[in-house]
Amino acid sequence: MEQTLALVKPDAFARKDEVVLKVVSAGFTVEKSAELQLTPARAAQFYAEHAGKPFLDDLCNFMCSGRVLAMVLSKEGAIKAWRELMGPTDSVAARSTAPDSMRALFGTDKQKNACHGSDSPEAAAREIAFFFPPSGEIPDLATGAAQAAPMEGGAAAEPAANAPPARSEGQVRAAALAKEYLETKLTGTLTGALAELAKDTPADPIAYLVDYLRKFNPHPQGSPYAKIVFVLGGPGSGKGTQSANIVRDFGWTHVSAGDLLRDEVQSKSTQGKMIGDMIKNGQIVPGHITIGLLKKAIVKATDAGAPGVLVDGFPRKVDQAGMFEKMVAKAEFTLFFDCPEKVMEERLLERGKTSGRSDDNIKSIKKRFKTFVEQSMPVIDYYEAKGSVRRINATKPVDEVYRTINAIFTEAMQVGNEKAASLTAPAAPPARAGSKPKPQAQLAEVAKMPSNKSEGEAGPALTRHVFSTALAPNVVAEQPSAEGQEMPASAAVPVGSETLPVEAAVAPEPAAPYVAPVVAPAETSLEAPAELSAEPADDQALDPEPEPKPKPEPALAPPPPPPPASDSDVLSPRSDQLQAAPELPEDSAQSPTPMPA
Ligand SMILES: Nc1ncnc2c1ncn2[C@@H]1O[C@H](COP(=O)(O)OP(=O)(O)O)[C@@H](O)[C@H]1O
Ligand SMILES: Nc1ccn([C@@H]2O[C@H](COP(=O)(O)OP(=O)(O)O)[C@@H](O)[C@H]2O)c(=O)n1
C-alpha cells in the first residue's frame, strides 16, 4: 500500500481534528502521527531541496511558528490522492478551483496553505523517515536521513552469529508497542532537540535538553478534563435523581446529555428542530452533536474546578462510546441503573404529569424503551466486557438506591492526604436544577463525621479524595489481545493497539454554530470505515476548541459515610476489580495512551 507524508502546518494546526476527519473520510489510513514543533534547523533540513531560494527563510519561519501534525497516510495511490485532497498550492486560488480541498478550507494564501504532501515515492520515503525514523535508528542530524544506531561504545554491529536469541512473541509485541509509543509521543520532539543540541553544542547538554523538551513539550498535560463517569440506564430509571445526590455529596458536576439536547431545542438553533423531533420519537441524536455539547460542558466543569463529571444518558450507542473515548476521554466507569420497563413506565407517566417533557407520554415512552433495548443496552454489554460497569438495582426506594451509589463512589475514591490543614472546600458544584450544593457550614458538619476510610473510625476533619487510577479498571493500560476488547460495532476502527467503535452513519447535519466535532487524538491510528460520514457540513461554523486549563487538584468533598449496601443492591459490582488496586504493568510503555493518574 502506498504511503505518503502529510503535514498539517502551523496555520491549520488548530483545526487538525477537522483535517484528520476529512483524511479518514477520504479513505486514508493514518498509519502514524505525531504533533511536534519544528526548529529552524529542522525546518531547513526538511526543505533542503529549496536551499538558496528566496522564500526559504520565510517558509522556515512559518513552519516554526507553531506546532505541526505529521502523519503517515496510506491508501492505493496515496501520494496523488493526498495531493488532490490538499488542492492547489495557493489557498486563494484553491477556493475558486477546488473549494472542498484542504487548502481552500483551512489555508490562507500561497505560503500559509495548511498542508504539505510528498510529491513522489522517493520524497515520501525520505520525508517519512525524516519525521518517523525507523525504530532502533537515529536520525542523521546532518542530512535528516535515518542511520543505524551505533552499538554501545561505538562498536560496529555484531555479526549475525553473535546475535541475541530470538525474542518471544510477548517481547516482540512489547517492543512494537514501545516503538509505537516512542514514535507518537517522543521521536519528533526529541529529534528536533538533538538537532538543536548538535548545532548549539552547549556546555551542559543535559540541562539544555531538559530545557528544550519542557519548552517544546507537545503533550504538556494528560487528559485535560475532570474525571468522567457515565450514568446509564433506561428512561426513568432514576439517573437524574441520583446524579443530584452525587453532586450534593461529592462535589461532582452533573451533565445530562438529554438536558443539553433539550436546551438546544429551546435555543431554536438550526439543529434544534431536528433534535426536538428525534427526542419526541425516542431516537438517538447523532453522536457528534451530543459530544460537541458534552465536551463544552465538561470543559466548563473542569475549568470550574469540578473533581469529576457525571455524564448522564451518554453514550447511547456503542459507536458513540468509541467516538467519545477518542474525542474526549475515557470514563472511569459506568454506573448502570438496572430497572424493568414496567417500573420505568410507571415512573415516567408520573413524571410526565409535571415534567412538561415532550417525550414523557406513553407513545414516546414505548419508542424510547425500544431504542434503549436495541441500541443502548449493547453499550452496557460493551463496558461490562471491559469490567467497568457498576450495576445498580434501581427498583428500590431512592434512599436505598443512593446508599449503594454512595458506597460505590466512596469506594472508588482513594483517601489521600488526610491533613485537614491542607484542605480547601470544594468549588460550588454547578448542578442541574433541583440539586443543592452543600453550603460551607454543612461541610464543616460533615467534616466531623467519621472518615469513609474505615467505617466507624474517627476520621480527619476533612478528607482529600482523589480518584485512584488503580481503581478505575479502564484507565490502566489495555492490552490489545485482552478479552472483551473487540467491539461489536460493524464499523470498528483500530486505534493504536485497541479496537474502538466509531459512529458509522451519522445523519447529515445542517449548518449550526456547534463546537467542532473533534476527532481522534492525533496519535491514534485510524482507519476509515467506508461509511463514516461524521463530517461536519463544510459551511458549518466550527468553534475552535476551547483550550482546557490544566486539570485542577481534585476538589475536596466530604461524602457522608454510607450504611453498608446489601449485596442485592449491587447486581454486578465487579468488586473484585474495585477492591484490589491492580498494579500498572512495569513496562508502562506498553500503553500507547496511558491516562495520567
Ligand atoms: N428509586 C426510585 N423510586 C421511585 N421513584 C423514583 C426513583 N428514582 C427516581 N424516581 C422518580 O422517577 C422519575 C424518573 O426519574 P429520573 O431521575 O428523572 O430518571 P432518568 O433521569 O433516568 O430518566 C422521577 O419522577 C423520579 O422522581
Ligand atoms: N445521549 C443522548 C441522550 C439523549 N438523547 C435524546 O434525548 C432523549 C431524552 O433523554 P434523557 O437522557 O433526558 O432522558 P431519559 O430517556 O433517560 O429519561 C432521548 O430519548 C433521546 O431522544 C440522545 O439522543 N442522545
Short mmCIF file of N, CA and C and ligand atoms in Angstrom, two decimals, residues 233-237 239 256-259 261-262 275 277-286 290 294 312-317 320 348 351 357 359-360 364 368 371 432, ligand 2:
data_model
loop_
_atom_site.label_atom_id
_atom_site.label_comp_id
_atom_site.label_asym_id
_atom_site.label_seq_id
_atom_site.Cartn_x
_atom_site.Cartn_y
_atom_site.Cartn_z
N GLY A 233 -28.80 4.04 32.00
CA GLY A 233 -29.96 3.27 32.45
C GLY A 233 -31.14 3.65 31.58
N GLY A 234 -32.18 2.87 31.65
CA GLY A 234 -33.35 3.16 30.82
C GLY A 234 -33.99 4.48 31.22
N PRO A 235 -34.90 4.96 30.36
CA PRO A 235 -35.60 6.19 30.68
C PRO A 235 -36.40 6.01 31.97
N GLY A 236 -36.24 6.91 32.90
CA GLY A 236 -36.99 6.83 34.14
C GLY A 236 -36.37 5.91 35.17
N SER A 237 -35.18 5.44 34.94
CA SER A 237 -34.57 4.51 35.91
C SER A 237 -34.03 5.25 37.13
N LYS A 239 -31.67 8.10 36.89
CA LYS A 239 -30.31 8.64 36.67
C LYS A 239 -30.21 10.08 37.17
N SER A 256 -26.19 16.32 31.91
CA SER A 256 -27.17 15.41 31.32
C SER A 256 -27.25 15.65 29.81
N ALA A 257 -26.95 14.59 29.07
CA ALA A 257 -26.99 14.72 27.61
C ALA A 257 -28.39 15.15 27.17
N GLY A 258 -29.40 14.56 27.80
CA GLY A 258 -30.78 14.90 27.43
C GLY A 258 -31.07 16.37 27.69
N ASP A 259 -30.61 16.87 28.85
CA ASP A 259 -30.83 18.29 29.17
C ASP A 259 -30.14 19.20 28.15
N LEU A 261 -29.42 18.54 25.12
CA LEU A 261 -30.14 18.49 23.85
C LEU A 261 -31.44 19.29 23.93
N ARG A 262 -32.11 19.17 25.06
CA ARG A 262 -33.36 19.94 25.22
C ARG A 262 -33.06 21.44 25.23
N ILE A 275 -33.36 17.97 16.45
CA ILE A 275 -33.15 17.31 17.75
C ILE A 275 -34.50 17.11 18.45
N ASP A 277 -37.45 16.76 17.16
CA ASP A 277 -38.21 15.67 16.54
C ASP A 277 -37.65 14.31 16.97
N MET A 278 -36.32 14.24 17.04
CA MET A 278 -35.71 12.96 17.40
C MET A 278 -36.06 12.58 18.84
N ILE A 279 -36.05 13.57 19.71
CA ILE A 279 -36.37 13.29 21.12
C ILE A 279 -37.80 12.78 21.24
N LYS A 280 -38.69 13.44 20.54
CA LYS A 280 -40.09 13.04 20.61
C LYS A 280 -40.28 11.61 20.13
N ASN A 281 -39.48 11.24 19.15
CA ASN A 281 -39.60 9.90 18.59
C ASN A 281 -38.72 8.88 19.29
N GLY A 282 -38.08 9.31 20.37
CA GLY A 282 -37.23 8.37 21.11
C GLY A 282 -35.99 7.96 20.35
N GLN A 283 -35.62 8.77 19.35
CA GLN A 283 -34.43 8.41 18.56
C GLN A 283 -33.17 9.00 19.18
N ILE A 284 -32.06 8.47 18.75
CA ILE A 284 -30.79 8.93 19.31
C ILE A 284 -30.18 9.97 18.38
N VAL A 285 -29.87 11.09 18.97
CA VAL A 285 -29.29 12.20 18.21
C VAL A 285 -27.87 11.82 17.79
N PRO A 286 -27.44 12.19 16.58
CA PRO A 286 -26.09 11.81 16.14
C PRO A 286 -25.02 12.17 17.18
N THR A 290 -24.10 15.49 20.07
CA THR A 290 -24.14 15.35 21.53
C THR A 290 -22.75 15.50 22.13
N LEU A 294 -21.54 17.94 25.01
CA LEU A 294 -20.98 17.37 26.24
C LEU A 294 -19.58 17.92 26.50
N ASP A 312 -24.56 11.92 32.14
CA ASP A 312 -25.84 11.19 32.28
C ASP A 312 -26.50 11.01 30.92
N GLY A 313 -26.79 9.75 30.60
CA GLY A 313 -27.53 9.48 29.37
C GLY A 313 -26.66 9.43 28.13
N PHE A 314 -25.41 9.17 28.29
CA PHE A 314 -24.49 9.05 27.17
C PHE A 314 -23.37 8.10 27.59
N PRO A 315 -22.87 7.27 26.70
CA PRO A 315 -23.23 7.04 25.31
C PRO A 315 -24.48 6.18 25.18
N ARG A 316 -25.23 6.47 24.17
CA ARG A 316 -26.48 5.75 23.94
C ARG A 316 -26.33 4.67 22.88
N LYS A 317 -25.21 4.66 22.20
CA LYS A 317 -24.94 3.63 21.20
C LYS A 317 -23.48 3.23 21.33
N GLN A 320 -21.01 5.39 19.70
CA GLN A 320 -20.80 6.68 20.37
C GLN A 320 -19.79 6.54 21.51
N LEU A 348 -42.26 7.21 34.67
CA LEU A 348 -42.26 8.23 33.61
C LEU A 348 -43.65 8.85 33.44
N ARG A 351 -43.95 11.14 36.20
CA ARG A 351 -43.12 12.33 35.95
C ARG A 351 -43.76 13.22 34.89
N ARG A 357 -42.16 17.46 29.59
CA ARG A 357 -41.31 16.91 28.52
C ARG A 357 -42.16 16.32 27.40
N ASP A 359 -41.55 13.97 25.60
CA ASP A 359 -41.44 12.52 25.42
C ASP A 359 -41.92 11.72 26.63
N ASP A 360 -42.46 12.41 27.63
CA ASP A 360 -42.98 11.66 28.78
C ASP A 360 -44.46 11.32 28.57
N SER A 364 -44.31 8.01 23.21
CA SER A 364 -42.86 8.25 23.16
C SER A 364 -42.11 7.28 24.08
N ARG A 368 -38.96 4.96 23.27
CA ARG A 368 -37.69 5.12 23.98
C ARG A 368 -37.22 3.78 24.53
N THR A 371 -35.75 1.77 21.68
CA THR A 371 -34.41 2.29 21.34
C THR A 371 -33.40 1.87 22.40
N ARG A 432 -27.61 20.54 38.04
CA ARG A 432 -28.88 20.62 37.35
C ARG A 432 -29.91 21.17 38.33
N1 LIG B 2 -27.01 10.84 24.50
C1 LIG B 2 -28.27 11.14 24.25
C2 LIG B 2 -29.14 11.47 25.29
C3 LIG B 2 -30.47 11.76 24.99
N2 LIG B 2 -30.87 11.75 23.71
C4 LIG B 2 -32.25 12.08 23.36
O1 LIG B 2 -32.89 12.71 24.45
C5 LIG B 2 -33.99 11.91 24.92
C6 LIG B 2 -34.16 12.07 26.42
O2 LIG B 2 -33.00 11.62 27.05
P1 LIG B 2 -32.76 11.79 28.62
O3 LIG B 2 -31.46 11.19 28.93
O4 LIG B 2 -33.00 13.20 29.02
O5 LIG B 2 -33.95 11.04 29.29
P2 LIG B 2 -34.25 9.54 29.60
O6 LIG B 2 -34.62 8.94 28.28
O7 LIG B 2 -33.08 8.89 30.22
O8 LIG B 2 -35.40 9.68 30.53
C7 LIG B 2 -33.70 10.52 24.42
O9 LIG B 2 -34.84 9.71 24.30
C8 LIG B 2 -33.05 10.82 23.07
O10 LIG B 2 -34.02 11.15 22.10
C9 LIG B 2 -29.99 11.41 22.71
O11 LIG B 2 -30.35 11.37 21.55
N3 LIG B 2 -28.69 11.12 22.98
#
